[in-house]
Coordinates of C-alpha atoms and ligand atoms in Angstrom, one line a residue:
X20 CA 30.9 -18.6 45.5
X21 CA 30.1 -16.1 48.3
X22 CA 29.5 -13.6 46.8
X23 CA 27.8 -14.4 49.6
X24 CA 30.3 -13.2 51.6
X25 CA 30.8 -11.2 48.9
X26 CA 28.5 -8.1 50.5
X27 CA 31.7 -6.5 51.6
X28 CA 33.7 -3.9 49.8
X29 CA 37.3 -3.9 51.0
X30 CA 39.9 -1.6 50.3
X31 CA 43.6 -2.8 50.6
X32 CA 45.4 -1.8 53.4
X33 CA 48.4 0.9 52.6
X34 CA 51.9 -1.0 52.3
X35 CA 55.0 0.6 53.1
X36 CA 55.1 4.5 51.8
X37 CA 58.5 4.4 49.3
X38 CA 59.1 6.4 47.0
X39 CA 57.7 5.2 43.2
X40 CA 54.1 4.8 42.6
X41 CA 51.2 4.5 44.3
X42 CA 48.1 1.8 43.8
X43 CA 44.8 1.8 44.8
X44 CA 42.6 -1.1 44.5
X45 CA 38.6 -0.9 45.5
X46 CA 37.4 -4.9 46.0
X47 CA 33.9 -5.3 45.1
X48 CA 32.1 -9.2 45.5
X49 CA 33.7 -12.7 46.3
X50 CA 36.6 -13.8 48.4
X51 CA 38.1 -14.7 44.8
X52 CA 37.9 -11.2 44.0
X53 CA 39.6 -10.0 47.8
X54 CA 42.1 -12.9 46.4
X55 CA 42.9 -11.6 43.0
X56 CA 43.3 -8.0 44.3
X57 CA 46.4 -9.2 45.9
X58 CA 47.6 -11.0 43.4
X59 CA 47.0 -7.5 41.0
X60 CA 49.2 -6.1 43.2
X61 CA 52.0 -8.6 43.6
X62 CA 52.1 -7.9 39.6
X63 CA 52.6 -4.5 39.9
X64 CA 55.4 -4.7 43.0
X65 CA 58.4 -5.0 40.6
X66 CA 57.2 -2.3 38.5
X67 CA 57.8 -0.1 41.9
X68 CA 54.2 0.2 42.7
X69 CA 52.9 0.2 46.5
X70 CA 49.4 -0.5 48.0
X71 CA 47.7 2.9 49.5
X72 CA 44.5 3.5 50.8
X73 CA 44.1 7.2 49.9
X74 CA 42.9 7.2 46.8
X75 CA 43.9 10.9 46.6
X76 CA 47.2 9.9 46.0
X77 CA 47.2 6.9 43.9
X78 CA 48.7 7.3 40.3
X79 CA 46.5 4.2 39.7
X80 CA 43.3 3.1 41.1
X81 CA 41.9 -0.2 40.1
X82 CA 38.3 -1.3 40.8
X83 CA 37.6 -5.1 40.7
X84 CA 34.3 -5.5 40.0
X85 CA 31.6 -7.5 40.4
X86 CA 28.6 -8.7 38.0
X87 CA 26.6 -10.7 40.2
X88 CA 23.2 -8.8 40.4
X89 CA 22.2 -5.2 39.2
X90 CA 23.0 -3.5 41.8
X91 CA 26.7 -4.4 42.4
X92 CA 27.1 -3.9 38.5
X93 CA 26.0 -0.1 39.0
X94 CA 28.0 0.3 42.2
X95 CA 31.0 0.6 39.7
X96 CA 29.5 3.5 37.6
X97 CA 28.8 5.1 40.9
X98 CA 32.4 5.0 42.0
X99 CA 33.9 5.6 38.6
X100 CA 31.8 9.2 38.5
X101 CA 33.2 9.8 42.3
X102 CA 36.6 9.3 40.9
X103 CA 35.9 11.8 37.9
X104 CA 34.9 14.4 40.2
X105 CA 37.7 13.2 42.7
X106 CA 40.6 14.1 39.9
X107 CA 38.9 17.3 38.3
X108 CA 38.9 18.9 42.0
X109 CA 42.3 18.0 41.4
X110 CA 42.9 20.7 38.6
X111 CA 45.6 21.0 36.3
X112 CA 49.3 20.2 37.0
X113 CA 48.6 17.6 39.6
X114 CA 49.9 13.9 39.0
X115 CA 48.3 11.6 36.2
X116 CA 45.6 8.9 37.5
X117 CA 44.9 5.7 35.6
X118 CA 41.6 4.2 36.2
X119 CA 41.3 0.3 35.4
X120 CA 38.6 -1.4 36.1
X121 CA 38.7 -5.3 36.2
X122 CA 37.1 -8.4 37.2
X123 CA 33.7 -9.7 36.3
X124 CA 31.9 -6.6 35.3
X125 CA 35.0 -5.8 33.1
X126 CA 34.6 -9.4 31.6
X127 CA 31.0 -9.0 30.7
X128 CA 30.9 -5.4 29.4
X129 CA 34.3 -4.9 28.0
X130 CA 34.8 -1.9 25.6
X131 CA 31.0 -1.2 26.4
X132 CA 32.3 0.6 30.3
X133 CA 35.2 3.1 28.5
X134 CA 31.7 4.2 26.3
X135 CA 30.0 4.9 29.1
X136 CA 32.5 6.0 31.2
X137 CA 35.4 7.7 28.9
X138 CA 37.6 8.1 32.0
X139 CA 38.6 4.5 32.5
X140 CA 42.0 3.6 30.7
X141 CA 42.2 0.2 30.9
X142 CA 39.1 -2.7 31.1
X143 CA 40.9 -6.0 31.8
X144 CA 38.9 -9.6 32.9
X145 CA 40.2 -12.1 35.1
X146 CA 41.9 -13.9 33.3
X147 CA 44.9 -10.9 32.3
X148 CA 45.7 -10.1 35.9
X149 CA 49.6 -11.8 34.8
X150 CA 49.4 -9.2 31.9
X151 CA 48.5 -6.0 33.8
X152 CA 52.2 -4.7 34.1
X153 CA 52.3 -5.1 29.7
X154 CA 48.7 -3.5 29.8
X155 CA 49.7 -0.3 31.9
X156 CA 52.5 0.1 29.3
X157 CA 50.2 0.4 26.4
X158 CA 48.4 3.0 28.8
X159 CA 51.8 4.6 29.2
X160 CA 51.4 4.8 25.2
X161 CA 48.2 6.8 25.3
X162 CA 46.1 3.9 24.2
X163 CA 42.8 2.5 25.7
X164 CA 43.0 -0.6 26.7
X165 CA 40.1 -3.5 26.6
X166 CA 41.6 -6.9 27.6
X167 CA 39.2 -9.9 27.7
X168 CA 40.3 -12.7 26.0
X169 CA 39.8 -16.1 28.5
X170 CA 43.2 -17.9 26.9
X171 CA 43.2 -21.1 25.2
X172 CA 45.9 -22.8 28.0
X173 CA 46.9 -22.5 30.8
X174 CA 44.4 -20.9 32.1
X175 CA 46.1 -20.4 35.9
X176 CA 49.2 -18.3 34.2
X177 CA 47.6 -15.0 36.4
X178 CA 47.7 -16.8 39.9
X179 CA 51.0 -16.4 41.6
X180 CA 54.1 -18.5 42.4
X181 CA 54.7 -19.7 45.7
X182 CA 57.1 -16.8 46.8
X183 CA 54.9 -14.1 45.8
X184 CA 52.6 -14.9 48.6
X185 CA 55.0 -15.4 51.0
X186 CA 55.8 -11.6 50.8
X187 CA 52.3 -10.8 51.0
X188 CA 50.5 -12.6 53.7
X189 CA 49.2 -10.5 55.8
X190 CA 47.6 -12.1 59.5
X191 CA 47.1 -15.5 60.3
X192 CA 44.5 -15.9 58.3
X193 CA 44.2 -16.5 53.8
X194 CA 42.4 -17.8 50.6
X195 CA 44.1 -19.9 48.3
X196 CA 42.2 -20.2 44.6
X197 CA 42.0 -23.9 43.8
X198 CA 39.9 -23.9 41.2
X199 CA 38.3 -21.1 39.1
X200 CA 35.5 -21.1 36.6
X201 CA 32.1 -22.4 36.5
X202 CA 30.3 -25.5 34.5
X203 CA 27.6 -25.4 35.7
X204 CA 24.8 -22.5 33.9
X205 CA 22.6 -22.1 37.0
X206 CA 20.0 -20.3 34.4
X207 CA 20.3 -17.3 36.8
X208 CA 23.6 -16.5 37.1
X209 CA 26.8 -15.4 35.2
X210 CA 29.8 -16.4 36.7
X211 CA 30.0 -19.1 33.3
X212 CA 30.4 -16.1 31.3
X213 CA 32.5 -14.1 33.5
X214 CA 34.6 -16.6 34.8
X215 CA 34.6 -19.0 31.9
X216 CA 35.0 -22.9 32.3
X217 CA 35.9 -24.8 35.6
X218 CA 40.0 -25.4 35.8
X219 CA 41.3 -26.9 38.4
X220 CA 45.2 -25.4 39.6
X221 CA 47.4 -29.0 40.2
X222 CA 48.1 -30.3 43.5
X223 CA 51.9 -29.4 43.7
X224 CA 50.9 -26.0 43.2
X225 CA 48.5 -25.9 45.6
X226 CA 50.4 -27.4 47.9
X227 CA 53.8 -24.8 47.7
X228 CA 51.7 -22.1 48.0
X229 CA 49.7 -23.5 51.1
X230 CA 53.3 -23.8 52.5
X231 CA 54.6 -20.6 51.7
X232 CA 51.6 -18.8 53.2
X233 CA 52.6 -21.0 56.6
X234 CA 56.1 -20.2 56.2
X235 CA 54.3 -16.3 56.7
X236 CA 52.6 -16.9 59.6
X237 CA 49.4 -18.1 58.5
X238 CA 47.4 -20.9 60.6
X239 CA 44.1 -20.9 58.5
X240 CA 43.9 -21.1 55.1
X241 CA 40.3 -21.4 53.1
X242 CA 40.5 -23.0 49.6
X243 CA 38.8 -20.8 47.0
X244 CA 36.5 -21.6 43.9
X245 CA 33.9 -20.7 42.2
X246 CA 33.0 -24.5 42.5
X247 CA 35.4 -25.3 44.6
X248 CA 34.1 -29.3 45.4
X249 CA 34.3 -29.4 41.6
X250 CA 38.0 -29.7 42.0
X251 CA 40.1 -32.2 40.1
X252 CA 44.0 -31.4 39.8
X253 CA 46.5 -33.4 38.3
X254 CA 48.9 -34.9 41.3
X255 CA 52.8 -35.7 40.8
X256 CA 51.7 -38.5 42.9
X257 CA 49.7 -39.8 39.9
X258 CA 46.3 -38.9 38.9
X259 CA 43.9 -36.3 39.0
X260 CA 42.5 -35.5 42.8
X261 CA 39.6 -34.4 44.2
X262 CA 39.2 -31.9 46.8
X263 CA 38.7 -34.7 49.4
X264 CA 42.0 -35.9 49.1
X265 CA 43.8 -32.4 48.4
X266 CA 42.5 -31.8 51.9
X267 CA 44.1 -34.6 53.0
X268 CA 47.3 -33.6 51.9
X269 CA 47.3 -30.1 52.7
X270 CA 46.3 -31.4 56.4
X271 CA 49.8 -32.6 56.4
X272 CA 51.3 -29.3 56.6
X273 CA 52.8 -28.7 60.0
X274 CA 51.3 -25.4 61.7
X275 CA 48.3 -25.2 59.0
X276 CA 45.7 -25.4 62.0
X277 CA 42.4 -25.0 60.1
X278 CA 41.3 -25.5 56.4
X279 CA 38.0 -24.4 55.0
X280 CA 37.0 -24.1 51.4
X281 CA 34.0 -22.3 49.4
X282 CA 31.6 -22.1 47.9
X283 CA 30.5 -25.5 46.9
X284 CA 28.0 -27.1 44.3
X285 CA 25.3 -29.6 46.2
X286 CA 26.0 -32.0 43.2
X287 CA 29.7 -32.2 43.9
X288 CA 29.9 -33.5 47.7
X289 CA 31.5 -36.7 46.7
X290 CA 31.9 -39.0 49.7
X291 CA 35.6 -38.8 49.9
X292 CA 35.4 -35.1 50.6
X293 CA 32.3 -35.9 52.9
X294 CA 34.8 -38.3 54.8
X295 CA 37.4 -35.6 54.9
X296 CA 35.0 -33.4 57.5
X297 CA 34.5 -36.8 59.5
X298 CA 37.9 -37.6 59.6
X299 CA 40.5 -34.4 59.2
X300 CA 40.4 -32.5 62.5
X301 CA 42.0 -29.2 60.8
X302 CA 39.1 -29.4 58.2
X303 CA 36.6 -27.1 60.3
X304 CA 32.6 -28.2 60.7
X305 CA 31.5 -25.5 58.5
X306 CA 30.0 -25.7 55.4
X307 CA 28.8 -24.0 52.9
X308 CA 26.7 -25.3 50.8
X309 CA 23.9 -22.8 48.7
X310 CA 20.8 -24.8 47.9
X311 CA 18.5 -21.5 46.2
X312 CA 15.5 -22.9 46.6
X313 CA 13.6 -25.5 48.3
X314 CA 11.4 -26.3 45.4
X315 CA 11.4 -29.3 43.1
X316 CA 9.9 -27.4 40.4
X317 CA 12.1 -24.0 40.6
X318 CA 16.0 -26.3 41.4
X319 CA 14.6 -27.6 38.2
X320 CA 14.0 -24.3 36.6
X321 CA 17.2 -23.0 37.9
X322 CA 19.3 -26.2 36.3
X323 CA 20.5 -26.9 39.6
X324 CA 20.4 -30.3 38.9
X325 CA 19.6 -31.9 41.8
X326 CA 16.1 -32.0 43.8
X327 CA 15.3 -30.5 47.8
X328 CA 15.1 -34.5 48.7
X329 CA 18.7 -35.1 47.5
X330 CA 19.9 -32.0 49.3
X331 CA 18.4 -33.2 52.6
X332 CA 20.1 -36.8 52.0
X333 CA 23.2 -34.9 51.5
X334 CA 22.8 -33.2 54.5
X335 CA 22.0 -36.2 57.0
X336 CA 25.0 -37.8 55.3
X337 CA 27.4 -34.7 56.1
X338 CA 26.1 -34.2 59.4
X339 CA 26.2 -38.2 60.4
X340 CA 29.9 -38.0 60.0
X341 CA 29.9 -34.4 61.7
X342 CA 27.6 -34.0 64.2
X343 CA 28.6 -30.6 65.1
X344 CA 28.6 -29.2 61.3
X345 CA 27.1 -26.2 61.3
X346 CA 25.2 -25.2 57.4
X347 CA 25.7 -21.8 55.8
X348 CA 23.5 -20.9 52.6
X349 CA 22.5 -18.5 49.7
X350 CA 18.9 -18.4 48.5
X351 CA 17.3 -16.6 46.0
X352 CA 13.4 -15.1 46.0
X353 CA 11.4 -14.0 43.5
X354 CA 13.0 -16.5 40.5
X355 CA 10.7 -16.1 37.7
X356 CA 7.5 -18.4 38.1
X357 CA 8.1 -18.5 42.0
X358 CA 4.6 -19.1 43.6
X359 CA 3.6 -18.9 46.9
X360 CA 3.8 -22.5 47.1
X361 CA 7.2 -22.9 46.1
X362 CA 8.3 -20.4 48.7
X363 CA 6.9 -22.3 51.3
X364 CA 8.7 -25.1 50.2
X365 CA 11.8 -23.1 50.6
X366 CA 10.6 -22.0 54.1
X367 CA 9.8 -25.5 55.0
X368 CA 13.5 -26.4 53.5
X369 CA 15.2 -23.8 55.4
X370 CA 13.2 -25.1 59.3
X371 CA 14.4 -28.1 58.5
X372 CA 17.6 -27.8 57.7
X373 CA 18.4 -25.1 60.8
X374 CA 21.1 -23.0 58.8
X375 CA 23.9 -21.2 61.5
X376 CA 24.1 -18.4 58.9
X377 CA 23.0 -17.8 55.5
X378 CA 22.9 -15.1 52.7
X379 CA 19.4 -14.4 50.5
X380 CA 18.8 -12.4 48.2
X381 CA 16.3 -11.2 45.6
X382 CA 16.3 -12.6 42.1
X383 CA 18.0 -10.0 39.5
X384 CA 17.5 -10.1 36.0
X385 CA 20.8 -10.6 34.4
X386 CA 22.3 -9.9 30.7
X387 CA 22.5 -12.7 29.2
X388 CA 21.1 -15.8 31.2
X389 CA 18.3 -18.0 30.3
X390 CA 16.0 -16.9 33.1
X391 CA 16.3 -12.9 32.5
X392 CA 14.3 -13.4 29.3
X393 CA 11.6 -15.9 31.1
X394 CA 7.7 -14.0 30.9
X395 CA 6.8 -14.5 34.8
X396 CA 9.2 -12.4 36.5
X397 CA 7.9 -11.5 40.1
X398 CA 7.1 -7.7 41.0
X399 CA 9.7 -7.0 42.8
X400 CA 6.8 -5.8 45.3
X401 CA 6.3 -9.4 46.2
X402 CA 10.2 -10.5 46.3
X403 CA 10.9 -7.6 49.0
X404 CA 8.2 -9.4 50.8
X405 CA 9.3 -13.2 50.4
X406 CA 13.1 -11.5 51.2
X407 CA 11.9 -10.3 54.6
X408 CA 10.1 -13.5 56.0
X409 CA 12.9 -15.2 54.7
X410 CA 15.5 -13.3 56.5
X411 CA 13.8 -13.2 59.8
X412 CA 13.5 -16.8 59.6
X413 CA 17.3 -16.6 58.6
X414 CA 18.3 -14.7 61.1
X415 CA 15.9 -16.4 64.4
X416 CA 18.3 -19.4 63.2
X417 CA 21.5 -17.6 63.7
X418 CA 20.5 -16.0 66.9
X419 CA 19.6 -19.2 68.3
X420 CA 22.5 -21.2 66.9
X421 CA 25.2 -18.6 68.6
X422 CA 23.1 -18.8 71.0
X423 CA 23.6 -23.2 71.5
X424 CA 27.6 -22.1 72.2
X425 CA 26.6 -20.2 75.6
X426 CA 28.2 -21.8 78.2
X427 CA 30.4 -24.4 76.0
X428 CA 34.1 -24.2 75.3
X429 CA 35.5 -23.7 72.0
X430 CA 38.8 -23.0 70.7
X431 CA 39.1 -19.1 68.7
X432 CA 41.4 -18.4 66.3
X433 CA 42.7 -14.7 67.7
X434 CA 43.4 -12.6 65.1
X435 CA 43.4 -9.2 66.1
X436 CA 42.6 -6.7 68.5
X437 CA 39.4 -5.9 69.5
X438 CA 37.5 -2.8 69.8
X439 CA 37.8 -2.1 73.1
X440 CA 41.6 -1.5 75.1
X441 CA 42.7 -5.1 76.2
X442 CA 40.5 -6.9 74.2
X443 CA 41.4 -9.5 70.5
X444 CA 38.9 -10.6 68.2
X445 CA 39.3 -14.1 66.5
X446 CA 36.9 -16.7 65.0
X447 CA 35.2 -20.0 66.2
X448 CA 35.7 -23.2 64.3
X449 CA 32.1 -22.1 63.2
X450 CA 33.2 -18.6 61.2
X451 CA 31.3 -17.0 64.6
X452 CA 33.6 -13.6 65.5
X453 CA 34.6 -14.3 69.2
X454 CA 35.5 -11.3 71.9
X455 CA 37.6 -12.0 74.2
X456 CA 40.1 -10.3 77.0
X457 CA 43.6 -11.6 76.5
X458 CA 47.2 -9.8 75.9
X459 CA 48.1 -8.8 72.4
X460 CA 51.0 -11.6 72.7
X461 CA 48.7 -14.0 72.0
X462 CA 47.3 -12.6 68.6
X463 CA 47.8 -15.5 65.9
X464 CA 47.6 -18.5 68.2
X465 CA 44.3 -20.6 68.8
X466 CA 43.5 -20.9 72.6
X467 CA 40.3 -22.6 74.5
X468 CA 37.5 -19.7 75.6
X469 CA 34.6 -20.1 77.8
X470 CA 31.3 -18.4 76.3
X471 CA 29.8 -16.4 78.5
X472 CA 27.9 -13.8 76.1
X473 CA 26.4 -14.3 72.5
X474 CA 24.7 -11.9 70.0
X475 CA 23.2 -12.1 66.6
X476 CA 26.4 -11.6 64.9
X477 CA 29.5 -12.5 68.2
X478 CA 30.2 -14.5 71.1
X479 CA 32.0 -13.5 74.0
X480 CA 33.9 -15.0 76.4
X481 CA 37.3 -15.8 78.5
X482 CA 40.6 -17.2 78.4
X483 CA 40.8 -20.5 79.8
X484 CA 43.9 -20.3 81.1
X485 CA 46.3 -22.7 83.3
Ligands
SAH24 N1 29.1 -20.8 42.9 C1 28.3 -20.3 43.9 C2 27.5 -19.1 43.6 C3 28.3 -17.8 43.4 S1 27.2 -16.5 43.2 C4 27.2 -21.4 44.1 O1 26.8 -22.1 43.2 O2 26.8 -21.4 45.2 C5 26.7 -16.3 44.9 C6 25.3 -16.3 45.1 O3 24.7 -15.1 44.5 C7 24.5 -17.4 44.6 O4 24.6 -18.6 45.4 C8 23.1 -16.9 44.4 O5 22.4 -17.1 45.6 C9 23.3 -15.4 44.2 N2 23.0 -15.0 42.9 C10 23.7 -15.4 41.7 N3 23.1 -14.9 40.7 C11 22.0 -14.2 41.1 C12 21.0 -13.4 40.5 N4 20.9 -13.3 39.2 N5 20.1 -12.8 41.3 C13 20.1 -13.0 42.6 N6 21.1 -13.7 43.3 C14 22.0 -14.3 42.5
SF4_25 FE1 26.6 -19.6 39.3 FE2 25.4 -22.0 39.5 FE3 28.0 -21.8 38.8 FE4 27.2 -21.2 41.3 S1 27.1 -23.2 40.4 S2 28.7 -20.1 40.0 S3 25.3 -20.3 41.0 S4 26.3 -21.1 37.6
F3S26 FE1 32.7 -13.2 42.2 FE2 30.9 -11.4 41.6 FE3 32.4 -12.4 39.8 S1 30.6 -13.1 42.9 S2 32.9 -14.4 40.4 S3 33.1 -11.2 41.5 S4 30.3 -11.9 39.5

């Protein structure tokens, strides 16, 4: 899942100073991982522990990792020998620091990350978030600590019950994990390893934690997976639901304004969920939906298990329902065997399709998938290149789809304020940030704006007011 999204690095806001200890968590990757941070930290509240964003200060910093491609792998070591050098300026007598590091780059290398980095105490996968106050006890005990086990059962023990996330929204905005895991084995990719096998959270769970988070103040909340249309919970009602129909309910939720959900499989768009973004107004027309490629021959390749044809028929069928849907992507150059021909095709794929956003990125060799061990890997040379046409075809795209709101009226989510004195930032049904001058009373409500300016990456506009 976005990953695509996932370029940001987040650090968590600093809680309320109290006495007792002091956490630090770095958030490397997907929104699942900005999502499981918080839920780290809920963990850790009993125990006394509060959020900080000085990592000077923290008696534990965790990072939460991600494994995607090479280069966010190695971000980790990076950081991990800026902390070393962080707590040895520290010199002796100053307060312990544990160093954890979690999420998928602790689930693929395990004990292999305290070998090559002896500072970190504790190496813990997604699946033992529940567990971390037991794990920092064996710290306490002067052990090491590797934790990777994906448990036989209930595999949703580490997400939170509903009250946890009451205390912790934060803004009017928030990701819910629906479904985690991946069945998939896109020959590229490692989120089946690192994440383990798709497991869908049940309805009623869902559903009180959707609630809570409105009880909190939140009017938009977008459902999280790592195949997120793969969803199928059991209901009390009877029966196991798809995401079409949790929609549905969730849309019954009294002040839950706007749903959204990512990332999702092409394969998975059944019609009911289809039929949810004709017919549920608080589901927005955004969408998206990674195809990788627009060749036959490499979606083949890349067991993505459907062809470019089916991807444009799913497309039409979306967009017949919702006219004003606007498509968000991830595609991948340089896959091994990629020829000029089947870039073209993915050019070809993208004109056609008109994408209002998407997210590309070279093909990385990773540990363990079929594809790193293929014999006609590109020269990375030749990716750089495919990456750049790509993106400025990517990018013309956006510019000229924030450029087909100039002049319209839209209702914006405001969610803060803006840069500049007097002015709030908030979002278009279309994930476009929107400026806008208005009073700070209206931070958290949704109010009609006239565009009047548009950039790459914002709109502007005004109030409609009266
Ligand atoms: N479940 C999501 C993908 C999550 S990973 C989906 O199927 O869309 C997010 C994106 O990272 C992928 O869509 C893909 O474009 C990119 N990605 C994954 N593995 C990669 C690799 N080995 N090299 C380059 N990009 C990769
Ligand atoms: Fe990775 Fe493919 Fe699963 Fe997406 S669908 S997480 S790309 S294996
Ligand atoms: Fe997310 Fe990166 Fe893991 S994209 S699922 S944190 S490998």
């Amino acid at each position: 899942m976005p990953e695509t999204s996932a370029q940001s690095e987040t650090t968590k806001p600093a809680a309320n100073a109290e006495t007792g200890k002091k956490i630090f968590i770095k958030t490397y990757g997907c929104q699942m991982n900005v999502y499981d941070s918080t839920r780290m930290s809920d963990a850790l509240a009993p125990q006394g522990y509060t959020e900080t964003q000085d990592i000077t200060d923290a008696d534990l910093v965790i990072l939460n990792t991600c494994h995607i491609r090479e280069k966010a792998a190695e971000k980790v070591y990076s950081e991990i020998g800026r902390i070393r050098k962080m707590r040895d300026a520290r010199g002796a007598g100053a307060k312990q620091m544990t160093i954890g590091v979690a999420g998928c780059v602790a689930q693929a290398e395990g004990e292999e990350i305290i070998k090559r980095a002896p500072i970190v105490d504790l190496v813990f996968g997604p699946q033992s978030y529940h567990r971390l106050p037991s794990l920092l006890k064996d710290v306490e005990a002067g052990k090491s600590v590797v934790e990777t086990e994906f448990p036989e059962e209930d595999k949703f023990k580490h997400l939170p019950a509903a009250k946890a996330s009451v205390t912790r929204a934060r803004g009017f905005t928030a990701f819910l994990t629906v479904q985690e895991g991946c069945d998939k084995f896109c020959t590229f990719c490692v989120v089946p390893y690192t994440r383990g096998a798709e497991v869908s959270r049940p309805v009623s769970a869902i559903v009180d934690e959707a609630r809570a988070l409105v009880a909190a103040g939140v009017c938009e909340i977008t459902l999280l997976g790592q195949n997120v249309n793969a969803y199928h919970g059991s209901s009390d009602k009877g029966g196991i639901w798809g995401l079409g129909q949790l929609l549905e309910e969730l849309a019954k939720i009294d002040g839950l304004a706007r749903l959204r959900y990512t990332t999702s499989h092409p394969r998975d768009m059944d019609d009911a969920l289809i039929a949810a973004h004709r017919d549920i107004p608080q589901v927005m027309p955004y969408l998206h939906l990674p195809v990788q490629s627009g060749s036959d021959r490499i979606l083949a390749a890349m067991n993505r298990r459907h062809t470019r044809a089916e991807y444009f028929e799913l497309v039409d069928k979306i967009r017949a329902g919702r006219p004003d849907l606007a498509l968000s992507g991830d595609f991948i150059v340089g896959f091994p065997g990629e020829s000029d021909a089947d870039f073209a095709d993915t050019m070809s794929l993208i004109r056609d399709v008109e994408y209002a956003q998407a997210y590309s990125f070279k093909y990385s060799p990773r540990p363990g998938t079929p594809a790193a061990s293929h014999e006609d890997q590109i020269s990375n040379e030749l990716s750089s290149e495919r990456l750049l046409e790509l993106q400025t075809l990517l990018t013309e795209q956006q510019i000229a789809f924030n450029a087909s709101k100039m002049d319209s009226t839209m209702d914006v989510l405001l969610e803060r304020k803006g840069r500049e004195t007097g002015q709030l930032t908030g979002r278009s049904a279309w994930l476009q940030a929107v400026h806008i001058d208005a009073p700070e009373t209206l931070i958290g409500t949704i109010q009609p704006v006239r565009i009047t300016g548009v950039t790459k990456n914002s709109l502007s506009g005004q109030l409609i007011t009266g």
